[in-house]
mmCIF file of C-alpha atoms in Angstrom:
data_model
loop_
_atom_site.group_PDB
_atom_site.id
_atom_site.type_symbol
_atom_site.label_atom_id
_atom_site.label_comp_id
_atom_site.label_asym_id
_atom_site.label_seq_id
_atom_site.Cartn_x
_atom_site.Cartn_y
_atom_site.Cartn_z
ATOM 1 C CA MET A 235 3.107 18.818 0.475
ATOM 2 C CA ALA A 236 5.667 20.086 2.959
ATOM 3 C CA SER A 237 5.378 23.756 2.022
ATOM 4 C CA ARG A 238 1.742 23.883 3.172
ATOM 5 C CA ARG A 239 3.077 24.089 6.733
ATOM 6 C CA ALA A 240 4.547 27.508 6.056
ATOM 7 C CA GLU A 241 2.004 29.365 3.949
ATOM 8 C CA HIS A 242 0.834 31.680 6.697
ATOM 9 C CA THR A 243 2.335 35.168 6.732
ATOM 10 C CA ASN A 244 3.126 35.009 10.447
ATOM 11 C CA VAL A 245 5.704 32.236 9.925
ATOM 12 C CA CYS A 246 9.438 32.907 10.079
ATOM 13 C CA GLY A 247 10.882 33.402 6.574
ATOM 14 C CA VAL A 248 13.517 30.741 7.153
ATOM 15 C CA THR A 249 10.787 28.266 8.103
ATOM 16 C CA ALA A 250 8.891 29.119 4.914
ATOM 17 C CA ALA A 251 12.038 28.609 2.828
ATOM 18 C CA ILE A 252 13.013 25.343 4.487
ATOM 19 C CA ALA A 253 9.487 24.004 4.020
ATOM 20 C CA VAL A 254 9.908 23.991 0.232
ATOM 21 C CA ILE A 255 13.282 22.204 0.373
ATOM 22 C CA ASP A 256 12.286 19.842 3.172
ATOM 23 C CA GLY A 257 13.214 16.243 2.523
ATOM 24 C CA LYS A 258 16.258 14.198 1.685
ATOM 25 C CA TRP A 259 16.402 14.795 -2.075
ATOM 26 C CA LYS A 260 15.108 18.262 -2.922
ATOM 27 C CA THR A 261 18.368 20.147 -2.362
ATOM 28 C CA SER A 262 20.235 17.563 -4.449
ATOM 29 C CA LEU A 263 17.642 17.894 -7.211
ATOM 30 C CA LEU A 264 17.981 21.696 -7.121
ATOM 31 C CA TRP A 265 21.748 21.322 -7.367
ATOM 32 C CA LEU A 266 21.527 18.991 -10.381
ATOM 33 C CA LEU A 267 18.932 21.129 -12.166
ATOM 34 C CA GLU A 268 21.160 24.214 -11.790
ATOM 35 C CA SER A 269 23.258 22.852 -14.651
ATOM 36 C CA GLY A 270 20.263 22.662 -16.992
ATOM 37 C CA PRO A 271 17.224 20.552 -17.889
ATOM 38 C CA HIS A 272 17.278 16.856 -17.025
ATOM 39 C CA ARG A 273 15.100 13.866 -17.728
ATOM 40 C CA PRO A 274 13.863 11.888 -14.699
ATOM 41 C CA ALA A 275 15.946 8.795 -15.522
ATOM 42 C CA GLU A 276 19.083 10.922 -15.646
ATOM 43 C CA LEU A 277 18.280 12.432 -12.245
ATOM 44 C CA ARG A 278 17.842 8.931 -10.793
ATOM 45 C CA ARG A 279 21.171 7.788 -12.235
ATOM 46 C CA ARG A 280 22.935 10.790 -10.717
ATOM 47 C CA LEU A 281 21.390 10.202 -7.258
ATOM 48 C CA PRO A 282 21.949 6.588 -6.193
ATOM 49 C CA GLY A 283 19.351 5.431 -3.708
ATOM 50 C CA LEU A 284 16.608 7.690 -5.044
ATOM 51 C CA THR A 285 13.606 5.588 -6.028
ATOM 52 C CA GLU A 286 11.332 6.437 -8.926
ATOM 53 C CA LYS A 287 8.389 6.908 -6.563
ATOM 54 C CA VAL A 288 10.247 9.359 -4.309
ATOM 55 C CA LEU A 289 11.685 11.209 -7.319
ATOM 56 C CA THR A 290 8.221 11.631 -8.815
ATOM 57 C CA GLN A 291 6.817 12.839 -5.494
ATOM 58 C CA ALA A 292 9.656 15.319 -4.916
ATOM 59 C CA LEU A 293 9.442 16.715 -8.454
ATOM 60 C CA ARG A 294 5.656 17.090 -8.192
ATOM 61 C CA GLU A 295 6.020 18.976 -4.908
ATOM 62 C CA MET A 296 8.752 21.166 -6.356
ATOM 63 C CA GLU A 297 6.581 21.862 -9.398
ATOM 64 C CA ALA A 298 3.617 22.758 -7.176
ATOM 65 C CA ASP A 299 5.882 25.101 -5.200
ATOM 66 C CA GLY A 300 6.983 26.818 -8.419
ATOM 67 C CA LEU A 301 10.605 25.638 -8.273
ATOM 68 C CA VAL A 302 10.688 23.407 -11.337
ATOM 69 C CA HIS A 303 9.039 23.380 -14.731
ATOM 70 C CA ARG A 304 7.871 20.084 -16.220
ATOM 71 C CA GLU A 305 7.833 19.898 -20.004
ATOM 72 C CA VAL A 306 6.331 16.901 -21.785
ATOM 73 C CA HIS A 307 7.321 16.425 -25.421
ATOM 74 C CA ASP A 308 4.651 14.766 -27.559
ATOM 75 C CA VAL A 309 6.742 11.932 -28.940
ATOM 76 C CA LEU A 310 6.532 8.198 -28.416
ATOM 77 C CA PRO A 311 7.580 7.244 -25.859
ATOM 78 C CA LEU A 312 6.728 10.449 -23.998
ATOM 79 C CA LYS A 313 9.756 12.531 -23.147
ATOM 80 C CA THR A 314 9.569 14.523 -19.913
ATOM 81 C CA VAL A 315 12.174 17.145 -19.012
ATOM 82 C CA TYR A 316 12.495 19.108 -15.779
ATOM 83 C CA SER A 317 14.210 22.475 -15.409
ATOM 84 C CA LEU A 318 14.442 25.196 -12.796
ATOM 85 C CA THR A 319 11.993 28.069 -12.977
ATOM 86 C CA PRO A 320 13.265 31.593 -12.302
ATOM 87 C CA PHE A 321 11.881 31.168 -8.761
ATOM 88 C CA GLY A 322 13.795 27.887 -8.379
ATOM 89 C CA ARG A 323 16.973 29.501 -9.671
ATOM 90 C CA GLU A 324 16.483 32.339 -7.167
ATOM 91 C CA LEU A 325 16.176 29.802 -4.339
ATOM 92 C CA SER A 326 19.269 28.004 -5.558
ATOM 93 C CA GLU A 327 21.226 31.263 -5.532
ATOM 94 C CA ALA A 328 19.934 32.047 -2.034
ATOM 95 C CA LEU A 329 21.181 28.645 -0.832
ATOM 96 C CA ALA A 330 24.714 29.199 -2.212
ATOM 97 C CA PRO A 331 26.021 30.922 0.965
ATOM 98 C CA LEU A 332 24.578 28.100 3.068
ATOM 99 C CA SER A 333 26.364 25.609 0.817
ATOM 100 C CA ASP A 334 29.625 27.516 1.257
ATOM 101 C CA TRP A 335 29.155 27.436 5.031
ATOM 102 C CA GLY A 336 28.536 23.683 4.882
ATOM 103 C CA HIS A 337 31.738 23.101 2.897
ATOM 104 C CA ARG A 338 33.733 25.190 5.385
ATOM 105 C CA ARG A 339 32.261 23.140 8.225
ATOM 106 C CA LEU A 340 33.150 19.878 6.506
ATOM 107 C CA ASP A 341 36.687 21.137 5.849
ATOM 108 C CA GLY A 342 36.995 22.043 9.531
ATOM 109 C CA LEU A 343 35.775 18.620 10.596
ATOM 110 C CA ALA A 344 38.215 16.911 8.255
ATOM 111 C CA ALA A 345 41.084 18.998 9.636
ATOM 112 C CA SER A 346 40.263 17.969 13.226
#
């Protein structure tokens, strides 16, 4: 798990934060889960190129880091739904200014 690299208290706070969103898909998954609970198949459809194996691994890491909640409904076939925890929502809100900065940068690049 990526966040294990930044569990020590003498690590920069930004390093600790980036450790839990490290990887290609975690920020996209946070962004999708902001809108509400999603089933894994729906997340895969919304993120072309994301394999089932990588999705499962990323969601497990995010669950272990307290960012997402996994709810399994006892029906056949099993229905699994992922949603943001309050901690995950807090991280998502903290990333909003960074997202705004990124959009401004992209706009500037497009204008050049």
